[in-house]
CSV table of N, CA, C and O and ligand atoms in Angstrom, one decimal:
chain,number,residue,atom,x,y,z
A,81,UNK,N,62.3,15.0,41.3
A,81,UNK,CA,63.3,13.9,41.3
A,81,UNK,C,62.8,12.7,41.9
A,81,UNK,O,62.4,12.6,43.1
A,82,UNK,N,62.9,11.5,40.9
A,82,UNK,CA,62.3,10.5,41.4
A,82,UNK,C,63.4,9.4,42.4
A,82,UNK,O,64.5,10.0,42.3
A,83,UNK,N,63.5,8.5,43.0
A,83,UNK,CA,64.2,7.3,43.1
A,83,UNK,C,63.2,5.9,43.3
A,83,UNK,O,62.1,6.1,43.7
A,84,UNK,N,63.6,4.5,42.9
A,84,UNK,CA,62.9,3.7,43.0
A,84,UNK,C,63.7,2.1,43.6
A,84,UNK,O,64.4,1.4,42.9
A,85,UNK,N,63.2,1.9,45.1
A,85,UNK,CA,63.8,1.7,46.1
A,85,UNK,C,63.7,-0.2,45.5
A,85,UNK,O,63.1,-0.5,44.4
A,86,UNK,N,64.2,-1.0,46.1
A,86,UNK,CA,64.1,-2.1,45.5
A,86,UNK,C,63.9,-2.7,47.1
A,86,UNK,O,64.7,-2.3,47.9
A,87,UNK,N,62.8,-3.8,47.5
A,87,UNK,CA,62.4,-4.5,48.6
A,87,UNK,C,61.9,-5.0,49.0
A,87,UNK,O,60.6,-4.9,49.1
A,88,UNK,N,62.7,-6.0,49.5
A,88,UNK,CA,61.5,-7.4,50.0
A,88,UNK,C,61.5,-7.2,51.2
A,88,UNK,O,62.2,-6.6,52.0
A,89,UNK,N,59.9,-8.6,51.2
A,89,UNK,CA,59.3,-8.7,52.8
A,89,UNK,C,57.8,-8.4,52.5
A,89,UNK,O,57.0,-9.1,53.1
A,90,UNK,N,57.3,-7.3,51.5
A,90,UNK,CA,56.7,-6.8,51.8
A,90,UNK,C,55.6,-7.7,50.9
A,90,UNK,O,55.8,-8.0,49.7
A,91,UNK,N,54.1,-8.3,51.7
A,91,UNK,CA,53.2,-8.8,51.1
A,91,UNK,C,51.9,-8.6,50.9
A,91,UNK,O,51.2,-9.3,50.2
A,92,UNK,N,51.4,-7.4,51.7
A,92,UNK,CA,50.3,-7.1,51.3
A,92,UNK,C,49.9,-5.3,51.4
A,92,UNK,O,50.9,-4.5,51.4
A,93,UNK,N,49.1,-5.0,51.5
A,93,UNK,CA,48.6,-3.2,51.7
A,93,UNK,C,49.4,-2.9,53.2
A,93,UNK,O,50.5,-2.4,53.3
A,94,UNK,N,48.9,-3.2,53.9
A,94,UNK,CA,49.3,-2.8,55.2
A,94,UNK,C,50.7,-3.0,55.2
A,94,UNK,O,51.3,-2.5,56.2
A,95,UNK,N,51.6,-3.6,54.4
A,95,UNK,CA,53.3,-3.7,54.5
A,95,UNK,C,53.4,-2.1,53.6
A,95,UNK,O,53.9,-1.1,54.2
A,96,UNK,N,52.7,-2.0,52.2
A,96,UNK,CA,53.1,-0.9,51.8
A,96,UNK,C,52.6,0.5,52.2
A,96,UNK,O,52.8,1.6,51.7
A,97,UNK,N,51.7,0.1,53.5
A,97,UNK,CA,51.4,1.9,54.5
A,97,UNK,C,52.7,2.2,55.0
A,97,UNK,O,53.3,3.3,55.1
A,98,UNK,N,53.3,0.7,55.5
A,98,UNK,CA,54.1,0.9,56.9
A,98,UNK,C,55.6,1.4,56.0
A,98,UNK,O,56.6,2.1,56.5
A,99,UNK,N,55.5,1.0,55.0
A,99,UNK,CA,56.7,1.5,54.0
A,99,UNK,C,56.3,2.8,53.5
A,99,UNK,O,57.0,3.8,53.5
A,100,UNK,N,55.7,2.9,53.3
A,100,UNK,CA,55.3,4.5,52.7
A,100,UNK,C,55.3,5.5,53.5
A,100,UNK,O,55.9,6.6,53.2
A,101,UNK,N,54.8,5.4,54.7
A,101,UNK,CA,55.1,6.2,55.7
A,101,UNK,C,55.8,6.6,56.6
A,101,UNK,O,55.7,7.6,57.3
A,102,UNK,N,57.0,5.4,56.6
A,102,UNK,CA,58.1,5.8,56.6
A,102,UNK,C,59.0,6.6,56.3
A,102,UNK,O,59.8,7.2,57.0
A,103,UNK,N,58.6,6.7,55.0
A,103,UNK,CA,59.4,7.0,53.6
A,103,UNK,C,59.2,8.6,54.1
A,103,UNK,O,60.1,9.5,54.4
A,104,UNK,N,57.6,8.7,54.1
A,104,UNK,CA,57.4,9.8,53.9
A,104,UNK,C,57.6,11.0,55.2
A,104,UNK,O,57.3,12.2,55.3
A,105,UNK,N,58.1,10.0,56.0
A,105,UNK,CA,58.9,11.0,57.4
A,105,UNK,C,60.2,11.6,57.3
A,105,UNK,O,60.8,12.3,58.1
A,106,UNK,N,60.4,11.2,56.3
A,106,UNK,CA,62.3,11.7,56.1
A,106,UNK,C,61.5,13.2,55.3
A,106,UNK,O,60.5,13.4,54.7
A,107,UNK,N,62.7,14.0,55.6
A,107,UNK,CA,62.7,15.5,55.0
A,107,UNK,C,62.8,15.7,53.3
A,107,UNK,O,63.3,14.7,52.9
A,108,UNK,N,62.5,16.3,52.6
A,108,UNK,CA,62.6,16.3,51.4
A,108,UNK,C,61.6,15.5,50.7
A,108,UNK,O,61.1,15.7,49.6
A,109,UNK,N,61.5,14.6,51.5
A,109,UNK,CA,60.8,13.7,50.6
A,109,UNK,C,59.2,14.0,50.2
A,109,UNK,O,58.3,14.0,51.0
A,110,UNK,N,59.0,14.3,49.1
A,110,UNK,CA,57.6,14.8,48.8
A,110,UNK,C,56.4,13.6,48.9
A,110,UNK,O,55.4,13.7,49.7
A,111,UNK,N,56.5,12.7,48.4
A,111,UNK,CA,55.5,11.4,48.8
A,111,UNK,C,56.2,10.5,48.4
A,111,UNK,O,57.1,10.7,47.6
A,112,UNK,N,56.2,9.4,48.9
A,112,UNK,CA,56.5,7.7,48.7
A,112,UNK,C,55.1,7.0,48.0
A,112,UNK,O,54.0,7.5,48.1
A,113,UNK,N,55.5,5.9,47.4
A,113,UNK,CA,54.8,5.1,47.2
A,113,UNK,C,55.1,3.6,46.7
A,113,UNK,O,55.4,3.3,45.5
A,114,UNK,N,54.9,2.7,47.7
A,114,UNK,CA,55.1,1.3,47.6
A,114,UNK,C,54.6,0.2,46.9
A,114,UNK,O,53.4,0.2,46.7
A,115,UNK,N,55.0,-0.3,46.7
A,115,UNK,CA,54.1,-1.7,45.6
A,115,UNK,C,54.8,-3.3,46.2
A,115,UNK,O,56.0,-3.5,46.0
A,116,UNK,N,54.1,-4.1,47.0
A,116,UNK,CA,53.9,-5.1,47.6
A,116,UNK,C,54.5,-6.0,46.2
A,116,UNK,O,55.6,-6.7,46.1
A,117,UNK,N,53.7,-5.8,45.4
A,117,UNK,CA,53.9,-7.0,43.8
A,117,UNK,C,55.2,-6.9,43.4
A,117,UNK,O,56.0,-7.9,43.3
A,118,UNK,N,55.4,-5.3,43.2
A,118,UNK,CA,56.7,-5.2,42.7
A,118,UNK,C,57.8,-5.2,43.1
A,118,UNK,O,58.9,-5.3,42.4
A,119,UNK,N,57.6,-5.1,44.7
A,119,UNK,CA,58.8,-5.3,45.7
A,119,UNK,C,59.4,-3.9,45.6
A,119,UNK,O,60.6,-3.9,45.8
A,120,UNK,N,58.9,-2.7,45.3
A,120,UNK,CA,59.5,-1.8,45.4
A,120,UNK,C,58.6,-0.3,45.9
A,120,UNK,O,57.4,-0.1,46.1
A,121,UNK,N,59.7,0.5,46.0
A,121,UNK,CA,58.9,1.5,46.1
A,121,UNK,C,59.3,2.9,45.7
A,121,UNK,O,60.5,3.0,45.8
A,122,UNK,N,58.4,4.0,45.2
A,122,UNK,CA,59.2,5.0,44.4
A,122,UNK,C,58.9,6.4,45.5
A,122,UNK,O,57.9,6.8,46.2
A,123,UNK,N,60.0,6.9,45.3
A,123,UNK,CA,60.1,8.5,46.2
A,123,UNK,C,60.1,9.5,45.3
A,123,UNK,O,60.9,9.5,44.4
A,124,UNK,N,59.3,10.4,45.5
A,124,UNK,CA,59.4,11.7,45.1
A,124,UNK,C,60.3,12.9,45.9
A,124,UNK,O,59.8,13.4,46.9
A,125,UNK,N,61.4,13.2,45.5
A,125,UNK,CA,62.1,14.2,46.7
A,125,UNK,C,62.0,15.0,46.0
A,125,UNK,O,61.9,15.0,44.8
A,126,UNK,N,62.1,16.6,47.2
A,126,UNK,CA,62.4,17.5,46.8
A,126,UNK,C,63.8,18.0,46.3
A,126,UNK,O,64.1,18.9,45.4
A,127,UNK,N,64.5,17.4,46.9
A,127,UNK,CA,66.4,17.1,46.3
A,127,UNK,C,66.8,16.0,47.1
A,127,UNK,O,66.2,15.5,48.0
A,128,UNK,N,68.1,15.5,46.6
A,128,UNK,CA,68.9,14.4,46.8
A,128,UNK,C,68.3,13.9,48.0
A,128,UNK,O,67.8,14.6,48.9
A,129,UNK,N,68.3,12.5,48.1
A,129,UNK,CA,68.1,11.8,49.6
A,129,UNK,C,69.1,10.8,49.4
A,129,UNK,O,69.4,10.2,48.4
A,130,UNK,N,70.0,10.7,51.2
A,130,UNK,CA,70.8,9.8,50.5
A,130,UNK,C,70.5,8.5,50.6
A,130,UNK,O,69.5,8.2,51.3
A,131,UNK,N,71.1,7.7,50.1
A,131,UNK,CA,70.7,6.2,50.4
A,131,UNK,C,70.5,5.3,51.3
A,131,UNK,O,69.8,4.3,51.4
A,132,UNK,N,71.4,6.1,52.4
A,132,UNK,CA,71.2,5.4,53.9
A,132,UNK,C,70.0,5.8,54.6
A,132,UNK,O,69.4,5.0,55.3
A,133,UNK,N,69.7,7.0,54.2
A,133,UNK,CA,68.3,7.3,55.1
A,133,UNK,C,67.0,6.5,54.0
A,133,UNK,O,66.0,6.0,54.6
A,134,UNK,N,67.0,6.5,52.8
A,134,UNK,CA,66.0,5.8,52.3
A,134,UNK,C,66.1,3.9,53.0
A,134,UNK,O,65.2,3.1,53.2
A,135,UNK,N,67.3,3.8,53.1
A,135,UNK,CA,67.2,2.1,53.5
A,135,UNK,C,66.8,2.2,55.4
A,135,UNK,O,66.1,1.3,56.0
A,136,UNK,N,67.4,3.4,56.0
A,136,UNK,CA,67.1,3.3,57.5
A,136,UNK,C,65.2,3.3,57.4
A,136,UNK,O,64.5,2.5,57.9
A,137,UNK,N,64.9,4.0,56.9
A,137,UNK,CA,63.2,4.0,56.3
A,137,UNK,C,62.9,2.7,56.1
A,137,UNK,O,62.0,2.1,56.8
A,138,UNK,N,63.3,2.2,55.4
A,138,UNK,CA,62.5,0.9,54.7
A,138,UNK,C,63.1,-0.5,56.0
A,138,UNK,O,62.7,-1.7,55.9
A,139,UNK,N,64.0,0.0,57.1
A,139,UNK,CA,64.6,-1.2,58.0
A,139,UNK,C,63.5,-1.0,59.1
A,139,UNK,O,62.9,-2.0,59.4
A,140,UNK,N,63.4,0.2,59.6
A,140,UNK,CA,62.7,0.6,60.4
A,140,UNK,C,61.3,0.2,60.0
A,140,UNK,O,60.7,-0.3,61.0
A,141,UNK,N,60.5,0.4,58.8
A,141,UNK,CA,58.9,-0.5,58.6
A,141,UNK,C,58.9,-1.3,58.2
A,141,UNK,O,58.0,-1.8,57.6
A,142,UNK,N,60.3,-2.2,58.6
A,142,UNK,CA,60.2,-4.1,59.0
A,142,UNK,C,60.8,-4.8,57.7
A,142,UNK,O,60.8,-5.9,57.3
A,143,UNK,N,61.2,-3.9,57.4
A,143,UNK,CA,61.3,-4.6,55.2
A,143,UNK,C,62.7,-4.8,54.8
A,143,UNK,O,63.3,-3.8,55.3
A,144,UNK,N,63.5,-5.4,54.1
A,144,UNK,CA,64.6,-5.2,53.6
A,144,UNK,C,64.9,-4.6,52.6
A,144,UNK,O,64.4,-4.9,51.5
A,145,UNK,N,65.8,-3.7,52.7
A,145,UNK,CA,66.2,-2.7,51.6
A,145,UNK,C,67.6,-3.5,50.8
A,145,UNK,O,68.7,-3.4,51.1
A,146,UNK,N,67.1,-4.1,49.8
A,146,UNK,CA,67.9,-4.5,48.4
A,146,UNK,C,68.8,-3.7,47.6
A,146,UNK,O,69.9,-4.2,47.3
A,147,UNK,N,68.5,-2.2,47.2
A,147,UNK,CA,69.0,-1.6,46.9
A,147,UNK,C,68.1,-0.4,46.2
A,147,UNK,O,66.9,-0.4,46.0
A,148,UNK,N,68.9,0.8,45.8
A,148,UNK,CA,68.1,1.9,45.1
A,148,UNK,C,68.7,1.9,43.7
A,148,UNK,O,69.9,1.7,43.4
A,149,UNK,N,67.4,2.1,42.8
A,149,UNK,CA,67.9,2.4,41.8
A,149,UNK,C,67.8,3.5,40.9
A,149,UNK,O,68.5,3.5,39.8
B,354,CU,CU1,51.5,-6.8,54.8
């Protein structure tokens, strides 16, 4: 199950480690992966994640969380 996070701030590699690894601290979550260009980033979970913990992730590695889609 995928989600695909929507967010700015983020402008180069080192913004999309600090997002990705984030990401990938929360439970369930099988890998993250960020994209600086596209302003977003996509999660692989093992089941549901909810929304607040994907945006506490993406507040916490400095970025604003826009929305999931
Ligand atoms: Cu950066």
């Amino acid at each position: 199950m995928k989600k695909t996070i929507i967010i700015e701030g983020m402008s180069c590699e080192h913004c999309e480690m600090h997002t990705k690894k984030e990401l990938e601290k929360i439970d369930d979550i099988i890998s993250a992966e960020a994209d600086a260009d596209q302003g977003q980033a996509v999660v692989e979970m093992e089941k549901e994640v909810a929304d607040a913990k994907l945006k506490a992730a993406v507040e916490e590695a400095g970025y604003e969380y826009i929305k999931t889609v």
